[in-house]
């Protein structure tokens, strides 16, 4: 039902490009940093550099979604992600990002932090745009399709990245990621402007404070967020440990 909406189809095309690239990166970035350093501690630092800005800046991302057209937030977010992926690809191609240059892995730390920043500021806009595109009646159907698509790319993205790393090398993965992000930019550029921009005369911190107060009052929302946090903390770190299993245990 949602795919009968032409605007949602464009939105879904942009989502596909973003999710495919993000999930390819889960394998490429962690495997690359571990191959360069051999350090599980540095592998954890990369993950932390990505997670902290995503966690804290998402609060500001929610305010931005109310004050700036969501299409433009998504457009520039995907464009900057493409630039970051291209910079890493060029660093690999030039040979600077390699084991021969000690400490060159700082590029991956910086890129991880920048990507976490972009995701934290962009994701609220992407999620808030969905009901504005499909309406209340088709929202559950559209949400289910989004989840389906994200899980499909969670399988296919890492698989493709793994094959590319073995067959061609890490640089090829980042060039493909750049292309996928640019594909997302192309789709999003065709989206119409949605929703209304809210200017209430209050500051950003005031809006964030009101949002936190709302969560504290609404027990159901609070419980959902707490359980989501528990799941993320206890289950997601295994993804970052996979290179250690692949190289040191499975050889």
PDB file of C-alpha atoms in Angstrom:
ATOM      1  CA  UNK A   1       0.000   0.000   0.000  1.00  0.00           C
ATOM      2  CA  UNK A   2       2.780   2.414   0.826  1.00  0.00           C
ATOM      3  CA  UNK A   3       4.663   1.658  -2.401  1.00  0.00           C
ATOM      4  CA  UNK A   4       1.631   2.879  -4.354  1.00  0.00           C
ATOM      5  CA  UNK A   5       2.668   6.345  -3.171  1.00  0.00           C
ATOM      6  CA  UNK A   6       5.252   7.718  -5.685  1.00  0.00           C
ATOM      7  CA  UNK A   7       6.820   9.990  -3.065  1.00  0.00           C
ATOM      8  CA  UNK A   8       7.350   7.027  -0.738  1.00  0.00           C
ATOM      9  CA  UNK A   9       9.024   5.093  -3.572  1.00  0.00           C
ATOM     10  CA  UNK A  10      11.523   7.942  -3.989  1.00  0.00           C
ATOM     11  CA  UNK A  11      12.049   8.035  -0.225  1.00  0.00           C
ATOM     12  CA  UNK A  12      12.588   4.268  -0.209  1.00  0.00           C
ATOM     13  CA  UNK A  13      15.185   4.529  -2.965  1.00  0.00           C
ATOM     14  CA  UNK A  14      17.139   7.023  -0.872  1.00  0.00           C
ATOM     15  CA  UNK A  15      16.797   4.771   2.172  1.00  0.00           C
ATOM     16  CA  UNK A  16      18.124   1.795   0.168  1.00  0.00           C
ATOM     17  CA  UNK A  17      21.272   3.666  -0.859  1.00  0.00           C
ATOM     18  CA  UNK A  18      21.955   4.837   2.681  1.00  0.00           C
ATOM     19  CA  UNK A  19      21.298   1.496   4.387  1.00  0.00           C
ATOM     20  CA  UNK A  20      23.331  -0.517   1.875  1.00  0.00           C
ATOM     21  CA  UNK A  21      26.313   1.784   2.356  1.00  0.00           C
ATOM     22  CA  UNK A  22      26.006   1.896   6.147  1.00  0.00           C
ATOM     23  CA  UNK A  23      25.909  -1.888   6.443  1.00  0.00           C
ATOM     24  CA  UNK A  24      28.837  -2.371   4.079  1.00  0.00           C
ATOM     25  CA  UNK A  25      30.775  -0.045   6.342  1.00  0.00           C
ATOM     26  CA  UNK A  26      30.078  -2.217   9.402  1.00  0.00           C
ATOM     27  CA  UNK A  27      32.394  -4.830   7.925  1.00  0.00           C
ATOM     28  CA  UNK A  28      34.834  -2.603   6.041  1.00  0.00           C
ATOM     29  CA  UNK A  29      35.682  -0.073   8.746  1.00  0.00           C
ATOM     30  CA  UNK A  30      36.101  -2.518  11.622  1.00  0.00           C
ATOM     31  CA  UNK A  31      38.048  -5.056   9.531  1.00  0.00           C
ATOM     32  CA  UNK A  32      40.285  -2.337   8.091  1.00  0.00           C
ATOM     33  CA  UNK A  33      41.172  -0.796  11.450  1.00  0.00           C
ATOM     34  CA  UNK A  34      41.915  -4.229  12.911  1.00  0.00           C
ATOM     35  CA  UNK A  35      44.099  -5.217   9.940  1.00  0.00           C
ATOM     36  CA  UNK A  36      46.017  -1.939  10.266  1.00  0.00           C
ATOM     37  CA  UNK A  37      46.532  -1.979  14.039  1.00  0.00           C
ATOM     38  CA  UNK A  38      45.879  -5.505  15.315  1.00  0.00           C
ATOM     39  CA  UNK A  39      44.447  -3.830  18.408  1.00  0.00           C
ATOM     40  CA  UNK A  40      41.034  -4.668  19.853  1.00  0.00           C
ATOM     41  CA  UNK A  41      41.267  -1.524  22.001  1.00  0.00           C
ATOM     42  CA  UNK A  42      41.580   0.738  18.943  1.00  0.00           C
ATOM     43  CA  UNK A  43      38.717  -1.185  17.363  1.00  0.00           C
ATOM     44  CA  UNK A  44      36.622  -0.216  20.388  1.00  0.00           C
ATOM     45  CA  UNK A  45      37.743   3.413  20.145  1.00  0.00           C
ATOM     46  CA  UNK A  46      36.498   3.582  16.548  1.00  0.00           C
ATOM     47  CA  UNK A  47      33.111   2.325  17.672  1.00  0.00           C
ATOM     48  CA  UNK A  48      33.037   4.825  20.545  1.00  0.00           C
ATOM     49  CA  UNK A  49      33.978   7.692  18.236  1.00  0.00           C
ATOM     50  CA  UNK A  50      30.965   6.821  16.106  1.00  0.00           C
ATOM     51  CA  UNK A  51      28.498   6.145  18.919  1.00  0.00           C
ATOM     52  CA  UNK A  52      29.029   9.175  21.182  1.00  0.00           C
ATOM     53  CA  UNK A  53      28.126  11.919  18.669  1.00  0.00           C
ATOM     54  CA  UNK A  54      25.234   9.816  17.414  1.00  0.00           C
ATOM     55  CA  UNK A  55      23.908   9.463  20.965  1.00  0.00           C
ATOM     56  CA  UNK A  56      24.188  13.076  22.078  1.00  0.00           C
ATOM     57  CA  UNK A  57      23.646  14.966  18.820  1.00  0.00           C
ATOM     58  CA  UNK A  58      20.433  13.089  18.034  1.00  0.00           C
ATOM     59  CA  UNK A  59      18.792  15.378  20.609  1.00  0.00           C
ATOM     60  CA  UNK A  60      19.816  18.371  18.495  1.00  0.00           C
ATOM     61  CA  UNK A  61      18.826  16.432  15.380  1.00  0.00           C
ATOM     62  CA  UNK A  62      15.269  16.272  16.658  1.00  0.00           C
ATOM     63  CA  UNK A  63      15.170  20.044  17.097  1.00  0.00           C
ATOM     64  CA  UNK A  64      16.645  20.525  13.623  1.00  0.00           C
ATOM     65  CA  UNK A  65      13.890  18.316  12.178  1.00  0.00           C
ATOM     66  CA  UNK A  66      11.341  20.817  13.516  1.00  0.00           C
ATOM     67  CA  UNK A  67      13.168  23.920  12.307  1.00  0.00           C
ATOM     68  CA  UNK A  68      14.692  22.962   8.940  1.00  0.00           C
ATOM     69  CA  UNK A  69      13.143  21.241   5.944  1.00  0.00           C
ATOM     70  CA  UNK A  70      13.821  17.545   6.487  1.00  0.00           C
ATOM     71  CA  UNK A  71      14.618  17.002   2.822  1.00  0.00           C
ATOM     72  CA  UNK A  72      17.592  19.366   3.026  1.00  0.00           C
ATOM     73  CA  UNK A  73      18.876  17.774   6.242  1.00  0.00           C
ATOM     74  CA  UNK A  74      18.824  14.349   4.579  1.00  0.00           C
ATOM     75  CA  UNK A  75      20.283  15.675   1.335  1.00  0.00           C
ATOM     76  CA  UNK A  76      23.321  17.308   2.914  1.00  0.00           C
ATOM     77  CA  UNK A  77      23.759  14.417   5.352  1.00  0.00           C
ATOM     78  CA  UNK A  78      24.037  11.897   2.507  1.00  0.00           C
ATOM     79  CA  UNK A  79      26.273  14.218   0.489  1.00  0.00           C
ATOM     80  CA  UNK A  80      28.729  14.674   3.362  1.00  0.00           C
ATOM     81  CA  UNK A  81      28.683  10.901   3.963  1.00  0.00           C
ATOM     82  CA  UNK A  82      29.656  10.380   0.317  1.00  0.00           C
ATOM     83  CA  UNK A  83      32.535  12.850   0.697  1.00  0.00           C
ATOM     84  CA  UNK A  84      33.822  11.038   3.806  1.00  0.00           C
ATOM     85  CA  UNK A  85      33.662   7.626   2.085  1.00  0.00           C
ATOM     86  CA  UNK A  86      35.457   9.036  -0.961  1.00  0.00           C
ATOM     87  CA  UNK A  87      38.224  10.539   1.200  1.00  0.00           C
ATOM     88  CA  UNK A  88      38.871   7.142   2.802  1.00  0.00           C
ATOM     89  CA  UNK A  89      38.857   5.457  -0.643  1.00  0.00           C
ATOM     90  CA  UNK A  90      41.407   7.970  -1.964  1.00  0.00           C
ATOM     91  CA  UNK A  91      43.570   7.549   1.151  1.00  0.00           C
ATOM     92  CA  UNK A  92      43.620   3.794   0.526  1.00  0.00           C
ATOM     93  CA  UNK A  93      44.304   4.191  -3.194  1.00  0.00           C
ATOM     94  CA  UNK A  94      47.166   6.614  -2.599  1.00  0.00           C
ATOM     95  CA  UNK A  95      48.709   4.218  -0.073  1.00  0.00           C
ATOM     96  CA  UNK A  96      48.683   6.689   2.820  1.00  0.00           C
ATOM     97  CA  UNK A  97      46.142   4.696   4.806  1.00  0.00           C
ATOM     98  CA  UNK A  98      48.174   1.517   5.193  1.00  0.00           C
ATOM     99  CA  UNK A  99      50.258  -0.436   7.689  1.00  0.00           C
ATOM    100  CA  UNK A 100      53.408   1.159   6.193  1.00  0.00           C
ATOM    101  CA  UNK A 101      52.318   4.543   7.568  1.00  0.00           C
ATOM    102  CA  UNK A 102      52.146   4.142  11.332  1.00  0.00           C
ATOM    103  CA  UNK A 103      49.291   6.077  12.850  1.00  0.00           C
ATOM    104  CA  UNK A 104      47.502   6.635   9.540  1.00  0.00           C
ATOM    105  CA  UNK A 105      44.468   4.948  11.090  1.00  0.00           C
ATOM    106  CA  UNK A 106      43.610   8.313  12.656  1.00  0.00           C
ATOM    107  CA  UNK A 107      41.696   8.924   9.411  1.00  0.00           C
ATOM    108  CA  UNK A 108      39.260   6.148  10.332  1.00  0.00           C
ATOM    109  CA  UNK A 109      38.781   7.574  13.840  1.00  0.00           C
ATOM    110  CA  UNK A 110      38.057  11.036  12.424  1.00  0.00           C
ATOM    111  CA  UNK A 111      35.756   9.617   9.740  1.00  0.00           C
ATOM    112  CA  UNK A 112      33.915   7.540  12.318  1.00  0.00           C
ATOM    113  CA  UNK A 113      33.329  10.616  14.475  1.00  0.00           C
ATOM    114  CA  UNK A 114      32.132  12.684  11.512  1.00  0.00           C
ATOM    115  CA  UNK A 115      29.776   9.944  10.348  1.00  0.00           C
ATOM    116  CA  UNK A 116      28.365   9.589  13.857  1.00  0.00           C
ATOM    117  CA  UNK A 117      27.774  13.346  13.898  1.00  0.00           C
ATOM    118  CA  UNK A 118      25.993  13.242  10.542  1.00  0.00           C
ATOM    119  CA  UNK A 119      23.815  10.298  11.555  1.00  0.00           C
ATOM    120  CA  UNK A 120      22.885  11.884  14.885  1.00  0.00           C
ATOM    121  CA  UNK A 121      21.766  15.096  13.171  1.00  0.00           C
ATOM    122  CA  UNK A 122      20.103  13.425  10.169  1.00  0.00           C
ATOM    123  CA  UNK A 123      18.263  10.359  11.512  1.00  0.00           C
ATOM    124  CA  UNK A 124      15.469  12.233  13.360  1.00  0.00           C
ATOM    125  CA  UNK A 125      14.582  14.035  10.109  1.00  0.00           C
ATOM    126  CA  UNK A 126      14.490  10.774   8.163  1.00  0.00           C
ATOM    127  CA  UNK A 127      12.179   9.156  10.697  1.00  0.00           C
ATOM    128  CA  UNK A 128       9.959  12.211  11.166  1.00  0.00           C
ATOM    129  CA  UNK A 129       9.474  12.570   7.406  1.00  0.00           C
ATOM    130  CA  UNK A 130       7.802   9.170   7.056  1.00  0.00           C
ATOM    131  CA  UNK A 131       4.325  10.035   8.465  1.00  0.00           C
ATOM    132  CA  UNK A 132       4.368  13.269   6.461  1.00  0.00           C
ATOM    133  CA  UNK A 133       4.825  11.252   3.257  1.00  0.00           C
ATOM    134  CA  UNK A 134       2.379   8.362   3.726  1.00  0.00           C
ATOM    135  CA  UNK A 135      -0.090   9.769   6.268  1.00  0.00           C
ATOM    136  CA  UNK A 136      -1.468   8.158   9.399  1.00  0.00           C
ATOM    137  CA  UNK A 137      -3.401   5.426   7.578  1.00  0.00           C
ATOM    138  CA  UNK A 138      -0.380   3.845   5.864  1.00  0.00           C
ATOM    139  CA  UNK A 139       2.179   4.587   8.557  1.00  0.00           C
ATOM    140  CA  UNK A 140       2.371   1.070  10.019  1.00  0.00           C
ATOM    141  CA  UNK A 141       2.708  -0.455   6.561  1.00  0.00           C
ATOM    142  CA  UNK A 142       5.459   2.007   5.630  1.00  0.00           C
ATOM    143  CA  UNK A 143       7.273   1.395   8.930  1.00  0.00           C
ATOM    144  CA  UNK A 144       7.152  -2.362   8.329  1.00  0.00           C
ATOM    145  CA  UNK A 145       8.584  -1.898   4.830  1.00  0.00           C
ATOM    146  CA  UNK A 146      11.353   0.296   6.215  1.00  0.00           C
ATOM    147  CA  UNK A 147      12.276  -2.344   8.787  1.00  0.00           C
ATOM    148  CA  UNK A 148      12.158  -5.054   6.129  1.00  0.00           C
ATOM    149  CA  UNK A 149      14.471  -3.062   3.888  1.00  0.00           C
ATOM    150  CA  UNK A 150      16.927  -2.291   6.688  1.00  0.00           C
ATOM    151  CA  UNK A 151      17.155  -5.964   7.662  1.00  0.00           C
ATOM    152  CA  UNK A 152      17.642  -7.070   4.055  1.00  0.00           C
ATOM    153  CA  UNK A 153      20.540  -4.661   3.673  1.00  0.00           C
ATOM    154  CA  UNK A 154      21.893  -5.753   7.054  1.00  0.00           C
ATOM    155  CA  UNK A 155      22.372  -9.172   5.426  1.00  0.00           C
ATOM    156  CA  UNK A 156      23.356  -8.183   1.889  1.00  0.00           C
ATOM    157  CA  UNK A 157      25.562  -5.158   2.701  1.00  0.00           C
ATOM    158  CA  UNK A 158      28.153  -6.924   4.884  1.00  0.00           C
ATOM    159  CA  UNK A 159      28.135  -9.936   2.551  1.00  0.00           C
ATOM    160  CA  UNK A 160      28.922  -7.750  -0.474  1.00  0.00           C
ATOM    161  CA  UNK A 161      31.595  -5.880   1.477  1.00  0.00           C
ATOM    162  CA  UNK A 162      33.267  -9.140   2.503  1.00  0.00           C
ATOM    163  CA  UNK A 163      33.399 -10.432  -1.074  1.00  0.00           C
ATOM    164  CA  UNK A 164      34.773  -7.113  -2.343  1.00  0.00           C
ATOM    165  CA  UNK A 165      37.487  -7.021   0.347  1.00  0.00           C
ATOM    166  CA  UNK A 166      38.652 -10.515  -0.616  1.00  0.00           C
ATOM    167  CA  UNK A 167      38.398  -9.993  -4.367  1.00  0.00           C
ATOM    168  CA  UNK A 168      39.529  -6.382  -4.874  1.00  0.00           C
ATOM    169  CA  UNK A 169      40.432  -4.750  -1.566  1.00  0.00           C
ATOM    170  CA  UNK A 170      39.133  -2.200   0.920  1.00  0.00           C
ATOM    171  CA  UNK A 171      39.323   0.753  -1.468  1.00  0.00           C
ATOM    172  CA  UNK A 172      36.733  -0.846  -3.750  1.00  0.00           C
ATOM    173  CA  UNK A 173      34.273  -1.075  -0.852  1.00  0.00           C
ATOM    174  CA  UNK A 174      34.592   2.638  -0.119  1.00  0.00           C
ATOM    175  CA  UNK A 175      34.195   3.585  -3.771  1.00  0.00           C
ATOM    176  CA  UNK A 176      31.005   1.505  -3.926  1.00  0.00           C
ATOM    177  CA  UNK A 177      29.816   3.151  -0.698  1.00  0.00           C
ATOM    178  CA  UNK A 178      30.452   6.572  -2.240  1.00  0.00           C
ATOM    179  CA  UNK A 179      28.333   5.612  -5.233  1.00  0.00           C
ATOM    180  CA  UNK A 180      25.512   4.342  -3.013  1.00  0.00           C
ATOM    181  CA  UNK A 181      25.471   7.556  -0.976  1.00  0.00           C
ATOM    182  CA  UNK A 182      25.343   9.581  -4.199  1.00  0.00           C
ATOM    183  CA  UNK A 183      22.466   7.384  -5.362  1.00  0.00           C
ATOM    184  CA  UNK A 184      20.667   8.299  -2.137  1.00  0.00           C
ATOM    185  CA  UNK A 185      21.384  11.992  -2.805  1.00  0.00           C
ATOM    186  CA  UNK A 186      19.866  11.653  -6.281  1.00  0.00           C
ATOM    187  CA  UNK A 187      16.673  10.074  -4.943  1.00  0.00           C
ATOM    188  CA  UNK A 188      16.285  12.554  -2.081  1.00  0.00           C
ATOM    189  CA  UNK A 189      16.745  15.508  -4.424  1.00  0.00           C
ATOM    190  CA  UNK A 190      13.457  14.510  -6.083  1.00  0.00           C
ATOM    191  CA  UNK A 191      11.513  14.488  -2.808  1.00  0.00           C
ATOM    192  CA  UNK A 192       9.030  17.327  -2.331  1.00  0.00           C
ATOM    193  CA  UNK A 193       9.227  19.585   0.710  1.00  0.00           C
ATOM    194  CA  UNK A 194       7.185  18.117   3.552  1.00  0.00           C
ATOM    195  CA  UNK A 195       5.769  19.250   6.870  1.00  0.00           C
ATOM    196  CA  UNK A 196       5.933  22.644   8.466  1.00  0.00           C
ATOM    197  CA  UNK A 197       8.895  24.453   9.965  1.00  0.00           C
ATOM    198  CA  UNK A 198       8.237  25.342  13.599  1.00  0.00           C
ATOM    199  CA  UNK A 199       9.580  28.569  15.084  1.00  0.00           C
ATOM    200  CA  UNK A 200       8.299  28.926  18.608  1.00  0.00           C
ATOM    201  CA  UNK A 201      10.744  31.547  19.774  1.00  0.00           C
ATOM    202  CA  UNK A 202      12.346  29.129  22.247  1.00  0.00           C
ATOM    203  CA  UNK A 203      15.960  28.056  22.265  1.00  0.00           C
ATOM    204  CA  UNK A 204      17.340  24.703  21.192  1.00  0.00           C
ATOM    205  CA  UNK A 205      18.177  23.668  24.754  1.00  0.00           C
ATOM    206  CA  UNK A 206      14.658  24.588  25.876  1.00  0.00           C
ATOM    207  CA  UNK A 207      13.191  22.319  23.188  1.00  0.00           C
ATOM    208  CA  UNK A 208      15.465  19.459  24.251  1.00  0.00           C
ATOM    209  CA  UNK A 209      14.503  19.979  27.902  1.00  0.00           C
ATOM    210  CA  UNK A 210      10.794  19.850  27.005  1.00  0.00           C
ATOM    211  CA  UNK A 211      11.371  16.649  25.054  1.00  0.00           C
ATOM    212  CA  UNK A 212      13.106  14.997  28.001  1.00  0.00           C
ATOM    213  CA  UNK A 213      10.316  16.106  30.328  1.00  0.00           C
ATOM    214  CA  UNK A 214       7.755  14.577  27.970  1.00  0.00           C
ATOM    215  CA  UNK A 215       9.618  11.259  28.012  1.00  0.00           C
ATOM    216  CA  UNK A 216       9.684  11.296  31.806  1.00  0.00           C
ATOM    217  CA  UNK A 217       5.912  11.878  31.934  1.00  0.00           C
ATOM    218  CA  UNK A 218       5.032   9.273  29.293  1.00  0.00           C
ATOM    219  CA  UNK A 219       5.884   5.963  30.974  1.00  0.00           C
ATOM    220  CA  UNK A 220       5.267   3.860  27.873  1.00  0.00           C
ATOM    221  CA  UNK A 221       7.707   5.885  25.770  1.00  0.00           C
ATOM    222  CA  UNK A 222      10.271   5.801  28.580  1.00  0.00           C
ATOM    223  CA  UNK A 223      10.058   2.006  28.891  1.00  0.00           C
ATOM    224  CA  UNK A 224      10.471   1.552  25.128  1.00  0.00           C
ATOM    225  CA  UNK A 225      13.558   3.785  25.133  1.00  0.00           C
ATOM    226  CA  UNK A 226      15.101   2.017  28.136  1.00  0.00           C
ATOM    227  CA  UNK A 227      14.645  -1.422  26.580  1.00  0.00           C
ATOM    228  CA  UNK A 228      16.030  -0.158  23.271  1.00  0.00           C
ATOM    229  CA  UNK A 229      19.107   1.155  25.087  1.00  0.00           C
ATOM    230  CA  UNK A 230      19.600  -2.181  26.860  1.00  0.00           C
ATOM    231  CA  UNK A 231      19.377  -4.072  23.555  1.00  0.00           C
ATOM    232  CA  UNK A 232      21.875  -1.744  21.876  1.00  0.00           C
ATOM    233  CA  UNK A 233      24.368  -1.907  24.756  1.00  0.00           C
ATOM    234  CA  UNK A 234      24.223  -5.690  25.192  1.00  0.00           C
ATOM    235  CA  UNK A 235      23.853  -6.904  21.601  1.00  0.00           C
ATOM    236  CA  UNK A 236      25.320  -4.415  19.118  1.00  0.00           C
ATOM    237  CA  UNK A 237      29.004  -4.507  20.257  1.00  0.00           C
ATOM    238  CA  UNK A 238      29.389  -8.033  18.873  1.00  0.00           C
ATOM    239  CA  UNK A 239      29.420  -6.532  15.365  1.00  0.00           C
ATOM    240  CA  UNK A 240      32.635  -4.672  16.176  1.00  0.00           C
ATOM    241  CA  UNK A 241      34.240  -7.862  17.509  1.00  0.00           C
ATOM    242  CA  UNK A 242      33.650  -9.860  14.320  1.00  0.00           C
ATOM    243  CA  UNK A 243      37.052  -8.984  12.747  1.00  0.00           C
ATOM    244  CA  UNK A 244      38.785 -10.507  15.762  1.00  0.00           C
ATOM    245  CA  UNK A 245      36.846 -13.751  15.297  1.00  0.00           C
ATOM    246  CA  UNK A 246      37.407 -13.724  11.524  1.00  0.00           C
ATOM    247  CA  UNK A 247      41.182 -13.169  11.667  1.00  0.00           C
ATOM    248  CA  UNK A 248      42.324 -14.646  14.978  1.00  0.00           C
ATOM    249  CA  UNK A 249      39.873 -17.505  15.565  1.00  0.00           C
ATOM    250  CA  UNK A 250      38.523 -18.552  12.167  1.00  0.00           C
ATOM    251  CA  UNK A 251      41.790 -17.622  10.399  1.00  0.00           C
TER     252      UNK A 251
END
